[in-house]
């Protein structure tokens, strides 16, 4: 009886064929669905966090306006009117009964000076808020970039 001799290449090829036919790891269909859901949830969480930062900044600006209006501006006006030059001009226009136009000009100048200082203070405070907002936003974007990188490595 003659023995069937297989070529040596068959000896190495057969295990590979068996591995590819039966040994491959199969990923359940639910894995693809879960991966898609995870990607969607990451995107939604990122958007929600960015929206929270924007809302925080908006509320902070609102509180800043309130502080300016109810505290800073009245205290600034009080201190402004204590200035000797301003006090002298105010005493002059309040004590004199004539010169309505001169009084109007002085009051206009006072209002302009107060408005200018208020706008400078507002700008400085809002710049701080925007700076903080930028730092928070950069931190969130960096965090989600890492999460998205990990997610793409899994899928």
Tab-separated table of N, CA and C in Angstrom:
chain	number	residue	atom	x	y	z
A	1	UNK	N	0.826	-1.136	0.000
A	1	UNK	CA	0.000	0.000	0.000
A	1	UNK	C	0.902	1.240	0.000
A	2	UNK	N	0.610	2.133	-0.860
A	2	UNK	CA	1.448	3.319	-1.011
A	2	UNK	C	0.944	4.423	-0.086
A	3	UNK	N	1.865	5.084	0.507
A	3	UNK	CA	1.517	6.199	1.393
A	3	UNK	C	1.374	7.481	0.582
A	4	UNK	N	0.382	8.206	0.966
A	4	UNK	CA	0.143	9.488	0.314
A	4	UNK	C	1.079	10.522	0.937
A	5	UNK	N	1.893	11.089	0.153
A	5	UNK	CA	2.837	12.085	0.647
A	5	UNK	C	2.331	13.479	0.277
A	6	UNK	N	2.213	14.320	1.264
A	6	UNK	CA	1.797	15.697	1.043
A	6	UNK	C	3.040	16.575	0.955
A	7	UNK	N	2.978	17.598	0.141
A	7	UNK	CA	4.130	18.498	0.070
A	7	UNK	C	4.317	19.236	1.395
A	8	UNK	N	5.559	19.628	1.652
A	8	UNK	CA	5.880	20.319	2.903
A	8	UNK	C	5.118	21.642	3.039
A	9	UNK	N	4.863	22.321	1.968
A	9	UNK	CA	4.134	23.586	2.047
A	9	UNK	C	2.722	23.363	2.563
A	10	UNK	N	2.151	22.208	2.259
A	10	UNK	CA	0.815	21.869	2.742
A	10	UNK	C	0.829	21.734	4.261
A	11	UNK	N	1.916	21.214	4.795
A	11	UNK	CA	2.058	21.026	6.224
A	11	UNK	C	1.966	22.371	6.965
A	12	UNK	N	2.532	23.431	6.379
A	12	UNK	CA	2.468	24.758	6.999
A	12	UNK	C	1.183	25.501	6.638
A	13	UNK	N	0.643	25.249	5.495
A	13	UNK	CA	-0.551	25.955	5.024
A	13	UNK	C	-1.817	25.467	5.702
A	14	UNK	N	-1.877	24.174	6.005
A	14	UNK	CA	-3.091	23.597	6.582
A	14	UNK	C	-3.477	24.252	7.919
A	15	UNK	N	-2.540	24.432	8.868
A	15	UNK	CA	-2.928	25.091	10.130
A	15	UNK	C	-3.423	26.529	9.913
A	16	UNK	N	-2.815	27.237	8.974
A	16	UNK	CA	-3.282	28.588	8.684
A	16	UNK	C	-4.696	28.571	8.132
A	17	UNK	N	-4.973	27.603	7.254
A	17	UNK	CA	-6.321	27.480	6.686
A	17	UNK	C	-7.335	27.169	7.783
A	18	UNK	N	-6.995	26.276	8.695
A	18	UNK	CA	-7.889	25.929	9.806
A	18	UNK	C	-8.105	27.154	10.699
A	19	UNK	N	-7.030	27.884	10.964
A	19	UNK	CA	-7.152	29.075	11.800
A	19	UNK	C	-8.083	30.106	11.169
A	20	UNK	N	-7.919	30.357	9.876
A	20	UNK	CA	-8.765	31.361	9.216
A	20	UNK	C	-10.212	30.909	9.105
A	21	UNK	N	-10.436	29.630	8.958
A	21	UNK	CA	-11.807	29.151	8.823
A	21	UNK	C	-12.515	29.036	10.165
A	22	UNK	N	-11.807	28.563	11.172
A	22	UNK	CA	-12.488	28.283	12.438
A	22	UNK	C	-11.973	29.098	13.629
A	23	UNK	N	-10.782	29.608	13.531
A	23	UNK	CA	-10.165	30.259	14.676
A	23	UNK	C	-10.302	31.768	14.715
A	24	UNK	N	-10.915	32.369	13.751
A	24	UNK	CA	-11.058	33.824	13.763
A	24	UNK	C	-12.018	34.244	14.865
A	25	UNK	N	-11.670	35.323	15.496
A	25	UNK	CA	-12.536	35.870	16.525
A	25	UNK	C	-13.651	36.621	15.825
A	26	UNK	N	-14.843	36.312	16.235
A	26	UNK	CA	-15.992	36.993	15.645
A	26	UNK	C	-16.517	38.018	16.638
A	27	UNK	N	-16.786	39.185	16.131
A	27	UNK	CA	-17.314	40.257	16.963
A	27	UNK	C	-18.831	40.253	16.809
A	28	UNK	N	-19.523	40.195	17.927
A	28	UNK	CA	-20.984	40.209	17.834
A	28	UNK	C	-21.486	41.502	17.183
A	29	UNK	N	-22.635	41.394	16.541
A	29	UNK	CA	-23.226	42.565	15.888
A	29	UNK	C	-23.481	43.695	16.881
A	30	UNK	N	-23.790	43.340	18.111
A	30	UNK	CA	-24.074	44.353	19.123
A	30	UNK	C	-22.850	45.237	19.398
A	31	UNK	N	-21.648	44.711	19.164
A	31	UNK	CA	-20.435	45.490	19.413
A	31	UNK	C	-20.389	46.710	18.504
A	32	UNK	N	-20.734	46.528	17.243
A	32	UNK	CA	-20.734	47.660	16.304
A	32	UNK	C	-21.778	48.699	16.727
A	33	UNK	N	-22.932	48.217	17.166
A	33	UNK	CA	-23.988	49.138	17.616
A	33	UNK	C	-23.536	49.887	18.864
A	34	UNK	N	-22.936	49.158	19.812
A	34	UNK	CA	-22.451	49.800	21.035
A	34	UNK	C	-21.334	50.791	20.727
A	35	UNK	N	-20.479	50.448	19.785
A	35	UNK	CA	-19.402	51.354	19.397
A	35	UNK	C	-19.966	52.645	18.802
A	36	UNK	N	-20.982	52.524	17.971
A	36	UNK	CA	-21.631	53.702	17.391
A	36	UNK	C	-22.302	54.529	18.479
A	37	UNK	N	-22.992	53.858	19.405
A	37	UNK	CA	-23.649	54.563	20.506
A	37	UNK	C	-22.624	55.297	21.375
A	38	UNK	N	-21.494	54.643	21.636
A	38	UNK	CA	-20.449	55.263	22.443
A	38	UNK	C	-19.904	56.506	21.740
A	39	UNK	N	-19.680	56.418	20.439
A	39	UNK	CA	-19.210	57.575	19.674
A	39	UNK	C	-20.197	58.719	19.732
A	40	UNK	N	-21.477	58.404	19.630
A	40	UNK	CA	-22.523	59.424	19.707
A	40	UNK	C	-22.562	60.058	21.094
A	41	UNK	N	-22.449	59.228	22.129
A	41	UNK	CA	-22.485	59.759	23.497
A	41	UNK	C	-21.272	60.628	23.791
A	42	UNK	N	-20.119	60.269	23.252
A	42	UNK	CA	-18.929	61.104	23.435
A	42	UNK	C	-19.159	62.467	22.795
A	43	UNK	N	-19.673	62.472	21.574
A	43	UNK	CA	-19.930	63.732	20.870
A	43	UNK	C	-20.965	64.580	21.611
A	44	UNK	N	-22.019	63.934	22.120
A	44	UNK	CA	-23.053	64.668	22.855
A	44	UNK	C	-22.525	65.221	24.170
A	45	UNK	N	-21.701	64.439	24.868
A	45	UNK	CA	-21.122	64.910	26.130
A	45	UNK	C	-20.187	66.091	25.882
A	46	UNK	N	-19.412	66.016	24.818
A	46	UNK	CA	-18.509	67.125	24.459
A	46	UNK	C	-19.319	68.387	24.188
A	47	UNK	N	-20.370	68.252	23.395
A	47	UNK	CA	-21.218	69.401	23.068
A	47	UNK	C	-21.872	69.962	24.338
A	48	UNK	N	-22.345	69.085	25.215
A	48	UNK	CA	-22.992	69.533	26.454
A	48	UNK	C	-22.002	70.288	27.340
A	49	UNK	N	-20.786	69.789	27.451
A	49	UNK	CA	-19.785	70.470	28.273
A	49	UNK	C	-19.416	71.836	27.691
A	50	UNK	N	-19.279	71.920	26.383
A	50	UNK	CA	-18.988	73.212	25.754
A	50	UNK	C	-20.148	74.182	25.947
A	51	UNK	N	-21.379	73.674	25.855
A	51	UNK	CA	-22.547	74.529	26.112
A	51	UNK	C	-22.582	75.009	27.568
A	52	UNK	N	-22.191	74.123	28.494
A	52	UNK	CA	-22.143	74.522	29.904
A	52	UNK	C	-21.123	75.630	30.128
A	53	UNK	N	-19.991	75.541	29.460
A	53	UNK	CA	-18.975	76.588	29.583
A	53	UNK	C	-19.526	77.911	29.054
A	54	UNK	N	-20.192	77.857	27.908
A	54	UNK	CA	-20.782	79.082	27.348
A	54	UNK	C	-21.838	79.666	28.277
A	55	UNK	N	-22.667	78.809	28.853
A	55	UNK	CA	-23.707	79.275	29.780
A	55	UNK	C	-23.077	79.854	31.043
A	56	UNK	N	-22.032	79.208	31.545
A	56	UNK	CA	-21.319	79.721	32.718
A	56	UNK	C	-20.796	81.131	32.444
A	57	UNK	N	-20.173	81.314	31.267
A	57	UNK	CA	-19.616	82.625	30.921
A	57	UNK	C	-20.728	83.669	30.804
A	58	UNK	N	-21.857	83.284	30.222
A	58	UNK	CA	-22.980	84.218	30.080
A	58	UNK	C	-23.520	84.629	31.448
A	59	UNK	N	-23.673	83.672	32.354
A	59	UNK	CA	-24.142	83.993	33.707
A	59	UNK	C	-23.121	84.849	34.451
A	60	UNK	N	-21.862	84.548	34.240
A	60	UNK	CA	-20.805	85.331	34.883
A	60	UNK	C	-20.830	86.780	34.402
A	61	UNK	N	-21.062	86.969	33.097
A	61	UNK	CA	-21.176	88.338	32.571
A	61	UNK	C	-22.382	89.050	33.188
A	62	UNK	N	-23.487	88.330	33.343
A	62	UNK	CA	-24.681	88.919	33.965
A	62	UNK	C	-24.422	89.336	35.404
A	63	UNK	N	-23.737	88.472	36.165
A	63	UNK	CA	-23.411	88.821	37.552
A	63	UNK	C	-22.440	90.000	37.602
A	64	UNK	N	-21.536	90.043	36.644
A	64	UNK	CA	-20.588	91.159	36.576
A	64	UNK	C	-21.327	92.470	36.331
A	65	UNK	N	-22.290	92.438	35.419
A	65	UNK	CA	-23.098	93.642	35.161
A	65	UNK	C	-23.818	94.083	36.429
A	66	UNK	N	-24.355	93.130	37.186
A	66	UNK	CA	-25.062	93.462	38.425
A	66	UNK	C	-24.104	94.076	39.447
A	67	UNK	N	-22.922	93.508	39.584
A	67	UNK	CA	-21.936	94.049	40.523
A	67	UNK	C	-21.553	95.465	40.113
A	68	UNK	N	-21.328	95.666	38.817
A	68	UNK	CA	-20.994	97.008	38.344
A	68	UNK	C	-22.115	97.990	38.666
A	69	UNK	N	-23.337	97.610	38.335
A	69	UNK	CA	-24.475	98.520	38.469
A	69	UNK	C	-24.797	98.846	39.927
A	70	UNK	N	-24.823	97.830	40.775
A	70	UNK	CA	-25.279	98.046	42.150
A	70	UNK	C	-24.158	98.401	43.128
A	71	UNK	N	-22.919	98.072	42.817
A	71	UNK	CA	-21.843	98.304	43.776
A	71	UNK	C	-20.727	99.196	43.229
A	72	UNK	N	-20.136	98.791	42.109
A	72	UNK	CA	-18.960	99.495	41.627
A	72	UNK	C	-19.284	100.922	41.185
A	73	UNK	N	-20.310	101.091	40.356
A	73	UNK	CA	-20.641	102.424	39.837
A	73	UNK	C	-21.010	103.392	40.969
A	74	UNK	N	-21.891	103.022	41.906
A	74	UNK	CA	-22.189	103.969	43.004
A	74	UNK	C	-20.939	104.339	43.808
A	75	UNK	N	-20.093	103.348	44.114
A	75	UNK	CA	-18.865	103.653	44.867
A	75	UNK	C	-17.917	104.516	44.039
A	76	UNK	N	-17.859	104.260	42.748
A	76	UNK	CA	-17.010	105.083	41.885
A	76	UNK	C	-17.515	106.530	41.857
A	77	UNK	N	-18.826	106.708	41.751
A	77	UNK	CA	-19.400	108.065	41.720
A	77	UNK	C	-19.107	108.799	43.034
A	78	UNK	N	-19.270	108.105	44.155
A	78	UNK	CA	-18.996	108.720	45.450
A	78	UNK	C	-17.541	109.178	45.517
A	79	UNK	N	-16.632	108.289	45.128
A	79	UNK	CA	-15.210	108.639	45.149
A	79	UNK	C	-14.883	109.727	44.121
A	80	UNK	N	-15.549	109.682	42.987
A	80	UNK	CA	-15.335	110.683	41.945
A	80	UNK	C	-15.733	112.061	42.443
A	81	UNK	N	-16.875	112.112	43.122
A	81	UNK	CA	-17.367	113.404	43.620
A	81	UNK	C	-16.551	113.930	44.797
A	82	UNK	N	-15.757	113.070	45.436
A	82	UNK	CA	-14.876	113.506	46.514
A	82	UNK	C	-13.600	114.156	45.982
A	83	UNK	N	-13.348	113.972	44.698
A	83	UNK	CA	-12.170	114.588	44.076
A	83	UNK	C	-12.269	116.101	44.271
A	84	UNK	N	-11.201	116.755	44.773
A	84	UNK	CA	-11.281	118.196	45.070
A	84	UNK	C	-11.692	119.055	43.876
A	85	UNK	N	-11.201	118.753	42.697
A	85	UNK	CA	-11.558	119.554	41.522
A	85	UNK	C	-13.039	119.384	41.198
A	86	UNK	N	-13.497	118.168	41.222
A	86	UNK	CA	-14.914	117.896	40.925
A	86	UNK	C	-15.779	118.500	42.016
A	87	UNK	N	-15.353	118.331	43.271
A	87	UNK	CA	-16.127	118.873	44.396
A	87	UNK	C	-16.268	120.396	44.266
A	88	UNK	N	-15.184	121.066	43.884
A	88	UNK	CA	-15.225	122.519	43.717
A	88	UNK	C	-16.213	122.897	42.617
A	89	UNK	N	-16.146	122.185	41.477
A	89	UNK	CA	-17.072	122.472	40.376
A	89	UNK	C	-18.512	122.199	40.785
A	90	UNK	N	-18.729	121.116	41.525
A	90	UNK	CA	-20.093	120.790	41.962
A	90	UNK	C	-20.611	121.846	42.931
A	91	UNK	N	-19.778	122.270	43.874
A	91	UNK	CA	-20.195	123.328	44.811
A	91	UNK	C	-20.547	124.599	44.048
A	92	UNK	N	-19.755	124.895	43.030
A	92	UNK	CA	-19.974	126.108	42.243
A	92	UNK	C	-21.308	126.043	41.503
A	93	UNK	N	-21.604	124.906	40.843
A	93	UNK	CA	-22.840	124.851	40.056
A	93	UNK	C	-24.074	124.690	40.928
A	94	UNK	N	-23.914	124.062	42.095
A	94	UNK	CA	-25.059	123.889	42.980
A	94	UNK	C	-25.382	125.212	43.683
A	95	UNK	N	-24.361	125.978	44.074
A	95	UNK	CA	-24.569	127.215	44.829
A	95	UNK	C	-25.025	128.376	43.958
A	96	UNK	N	-24.623	128.388	42.704
A	96	UNK	CA	-25.008	129.506	41.851
A	96	UNK	C	-26.345	129.227	41.190
A	97	UNK	N	-27.184	130.227	41.174
A	97	UNK	CA	-28.498	130.034	40.570
A	97	UNK	C	-28.491	130.344	39.073
A	98	UNK	N	-27.463	131.044	38.606
A	98	UNK	CA	-27.427	131.374	37.184
A	98	UNK	C	-26.460	130.422	36.470
A	99	UNK	N	-26.474	130.443	35.170
A	99	UNK	CA	-25.553	129.625	34.382
A	99	UNK	C	-26.030	128.206	34.163
A	100	UNK	N	-27.284	128.050	33.790
A	100	UNK	CA	-27.816	126.701	33.556
A	100	UNK	C	-27.016	125.950	32.505
A	101	UNK	N	-26.597	126.644	31.457
A	101	UNK	CA	-25.841	125.989	30.389
A	101	UNK	C	-24.485	125.495	30.915
A	102	UNK	N	-23.850	126.292	31.757
A	102	UNK	CA	-22.578	125.871	32.353
A	102	UNK	C	-22.765	124.636	33.237
A	103	UNK	N	-23.847	124.634	34.005
A	103	UNK	CA	-24.155	123.453	34.833
A	103	UNK	C	-24.373	122.224	33.976
A	104	UNK	N	-25.079	122.398	32.872
A	104	UNK	CA	-25.337	121.276	31.966
A	104	UNK	C	-24.029	120.727	31.398
A	105	UNK	N	-23.123	121.609	31.048
A	105	UNK	CA	-21.828	121.174	30.498
A	105	UNK	C	-21.003	120.416	31.534
A	106	UNK	N	-21.002	120.915	32.750
A	106	UNK	CA	-20.239	120.239	33.811
A	106	UNK	C	-20.836	118.867	34.111
A	107	UNK	N	-22.152	118.803	34.197
A	107	UNK	CA	-22.806	117.513	34.454
A	107	UNK	C	-22.548	116.555	33.295
A	108	UNK	N	-22.601	117.066	32.069
A	108	UNK	CA	-22.297	116.226	30.906
A	108	UNK	C	-20.888	115.653	31.013
A	109	UNK	N	-19.919	116.492	31.364
A	109	UNK	CA	-18.532	116.039	31.492
A	109	UNK	C	-18.379	114.991	32.586
A	110	UNK	N	-19.085	115.195	33.683
A	110	UNK	CA	-19.040	114.214	34.778
A	110	UNK	C	-19.619	112.876	34.310
A	111	UNK	N	-20.757	112.933	33.647
A	111	UNK	CA	-21.394	111.706	33.149
A	111	UNK	C	-20.476	110.996	32.155
A	112	UNK	N	-19.852	111.758	31.249
A	112	UNK	CA	-18.925	111.161	30.279
A	112	UNK	C	-17.754	110.476	30.979
A	113	UNK	N	-17.178	111.152	31.985
A	113	UNK	CA	-16.039	110.587	32.708
A	113	UNK	C	-16.434	109.306	33.434
A	114	UNK	N	-17.603	109.325	34.058
A	114	UNK	CA	-18.086	108.130	34.767
A	114	UNK	C	-18.351	106.997	33.778
A	115	UNK	N	-18.969	107.315	32.650
A	115	UNK	CA	-19.264	106.296	31.640
A	115	UNK	C	-17.976	105.684	31.085
A	116	UNK	N	-16.973	106.509	30.841
A	116	UNK	CA	-15.698	106.018	30.309
A	116	UNK	C	-15.039	105.060	31.304
A	117	UNK	N	-14.991	105.446	32.560
A	117	UNK	CA	-14.384	104.588	33.581
A	117	UNK	C	-15.174	103.296	33.762
A	118	UNK	N	-16.493	103.395	33.683
A	118	UNK	CA	-17.335	102.200	33.813
A	118	UNK	C	-17.080	101.234	32.664
A	119	UNK	N	-16.981	101.745	31.458
A	119	UNK	CA	-16.722	100.881	30.300
A	119	UNK	C	-15.343	100.234	30.377
A	120	UNK	N	-14.347	100.964	30.860
A	120	UNK	CA	-13.015	100.383	31.026
A	120	UNK	C	-13.038	99.251	32.048
A	121	UNK	N	-13.760	99.461	33.141
A	121	UNK	CA	-13.878	98.420	34.174
A	121	UNK	C	-14.626	97.211	33.626
A	122	UNK	N	-15.715	97.450	32.915
A	122	UNK	CA	-16.501	96.373	32.319
A	122	UNK	C	-15.636	95.558	31.348
A	123	UNK	N	-14.903	96.263	30.507
A	123	UNK	CA	-14.037	95.583	29.532
A	123	UNK	C	-13.008	94.701	30.242
A	124	UNK	N	-12.371	95.241	31.274
A	124	UNK	CA	-11.365	94.465	32.015
A	124	UNK	C	-11.975	93.219	32.653
A	125	UNK	N	-13.151	93.376	33.239
A	125	UNK	CA	-13.801	92.236	33.892
A	125	UNK	C	-14.254	91.198	32.863
A	126	UNK	N	-14.790	91.645	31.741
A	126	UNK	CA	-15.228	90.716	30.700
A	126	UNK	C	-14.044	90.002	30.053
A	127	UNK	N	-12.905	90.682	29.938
A	127	UNK	CA	-11.711	90.030	29.395
A	127	UNK	C	-11.255	88.891	30.304
A	128	UNK	N	-11.367	89.084	31.621
A	128	UNK	CA	-11.027	88.009	32.559
A	128	UNK	C	-11.966	86.819	32.377
A	129	UNK	N	-13.245	87.105	32.198
A	129	UNK	CA	-14.220	86.030	31.994
A	129	UNK	C	-13.892	85.272	30.709
A	130	UNK	N	-13.602	85.997	29.638
A	130	UNK	CA	-13.276	85.347	28.362
A	130	UNK	C	-11.997	84.526	28.465
A	131	UNK	N	-11.048	85.017	29.233
A	131	UNK	CA	-9.799	84.278	29.437
A	131	UNK	C	-10.073	82.957	30.164
A	132	UNK	N	-10.854	83.027	31.233
A	132	UNK	CA	-11.224	81.817	31.976
A	132	UNK	C	-12.018	80.863	31.087
A	133	UNK	N	-12.936	81.402	30.305
A	133	UNK	CA	-13.735	80.589	29.393
A	133	UNK	C	-12.822	79.873	28.396
A	134	UNK	N	-11.832	80.593	27.864
A	134	UNK	CA	-10.896	79.990	26.915
A	134	UNK	C	-10.097	78.856	27.540
A	135	UNK	N	-9.648	79.053	28.782
A	135	UNK	CA	-8.904	77.997	29.467
A	135	UNK	C	-9.772	76.760	29.690
A	136	UNK	N	-11.002	76.982	30.119
A	136	UNK	CA	-11.926	75.860	30.321
A	136	UNK	C	-12.209	75.140	29.007
A	137	UNK	N	-12.447	75.903	27.960
A	137	UNK	CA	-12.745	75.332	26.644
A	137	UNK	C	-11.560	74.516	26.127
A	138	UNK	N	-10.352	75.057	26.259
A	138	UNK	CA	-9.159	74.326	25.814
A	138	UNK	C	-8.997	73.019	26.581
A	139	UNK	N	-9.254	73.071	27.878
A	139	UNK	CA	-9.148	71.875	28.713
A	139	UNK	C	-10.156	70.811	28.279
A	140	UNK	N	-11.396	71.233	28.036
A	140	UNK	CA	-12.438	70.290	27.602
A	140	UNK	C	-12.095	69.709	26.235
A	141	UNK	N	-11.670	70.544	25.305
A	141	UNK	CA	-11.339	70.056	23.958
A	141	UNK	C	-10.168	69.082	24.001
A	142	UNK	N	-9.187	69.354	24.840
A	142	UNK	CA	-8.051	68.440	24.991
A	142	UNK	C	-8.508	67.104	25.575
A	143	UNK	N	-9.355	67.186	26.595
A	143	UNK	CA	-9.880	65.980	27.235
A	143	UNK	C	-10.651	65.117	26.225
A	144	UNK	N	-11.531	65.741	25.471
A	144	UNK	CA	-12.333	64.975	24.511
A	144	UNK	C	-11.508	64.504	23.322
A	145	UNK	N	-10.439	65.203	22.986
A	145	UNK	CA	-9.554	64.722	21.918
A	145	UNK	C	-8.920	63.394	22.338
A	146	UNK	N	-8.526	63.303	23.617
A	146	UNK	CA	-7.963	62.047	24.127
A	146	UNK	C	-9.016	60.934	24.134
A	147	UNK	N	-10.209	61.261	24.577
A	147	UNK	CA	-11.288	60.260	24.605
A	147	UNK	C	-11.607	59.788	23.189
A	148	UNK	N	-11.692	60.724	22.243
A	148	UNK	CA	-11.991	60.354	20.857
A	148	UNK	C	-10.871	59.510	20.259
A	149	UNK	N	-9.629	59.797	20.648
A	149	UNK	CA	-8.495	58.988	20.194
A	149	UNK	C	-8.614	57.557	20.723
A	150	UNK	N	-8.951	57.433	22.007
A	150	UNK	CA	-9.120	56.094	22.596
A	150	UNK	C	-10.280	55.359	21.927
A	151	UNK	N	-11.363	56.076	21.670
A	151	UNK	CA	-12.520	55.452	21.033
A	151	UNK	C	-12.172	54.967	19.633
A	152	UNK	N	-11.438	55.764	18.880
A	152	UNK	CA	-11.082	55.350	17.517
A	152	UNK	C	-10.105	54.183	17.549
A	153	UNK	N	-9.288	54.068	18.594
A	153	UNK	CA	-8.375	52.924	18.715
A	153	UNK	C	-9.136	51.642	18.987
A	154	UNK	N	-10.249	51.753	19.685
A	154	UNK	CA	-11.072	50.575	20.000
A	154	UNK	C	-11.834	50.112	18.760
A	155	UNK	N	-12.309	51.059	17.992
A	155	UNK	CA	-13.163	50.672	16.857
A	155	UNK	C	-12.395	50.340	15.622
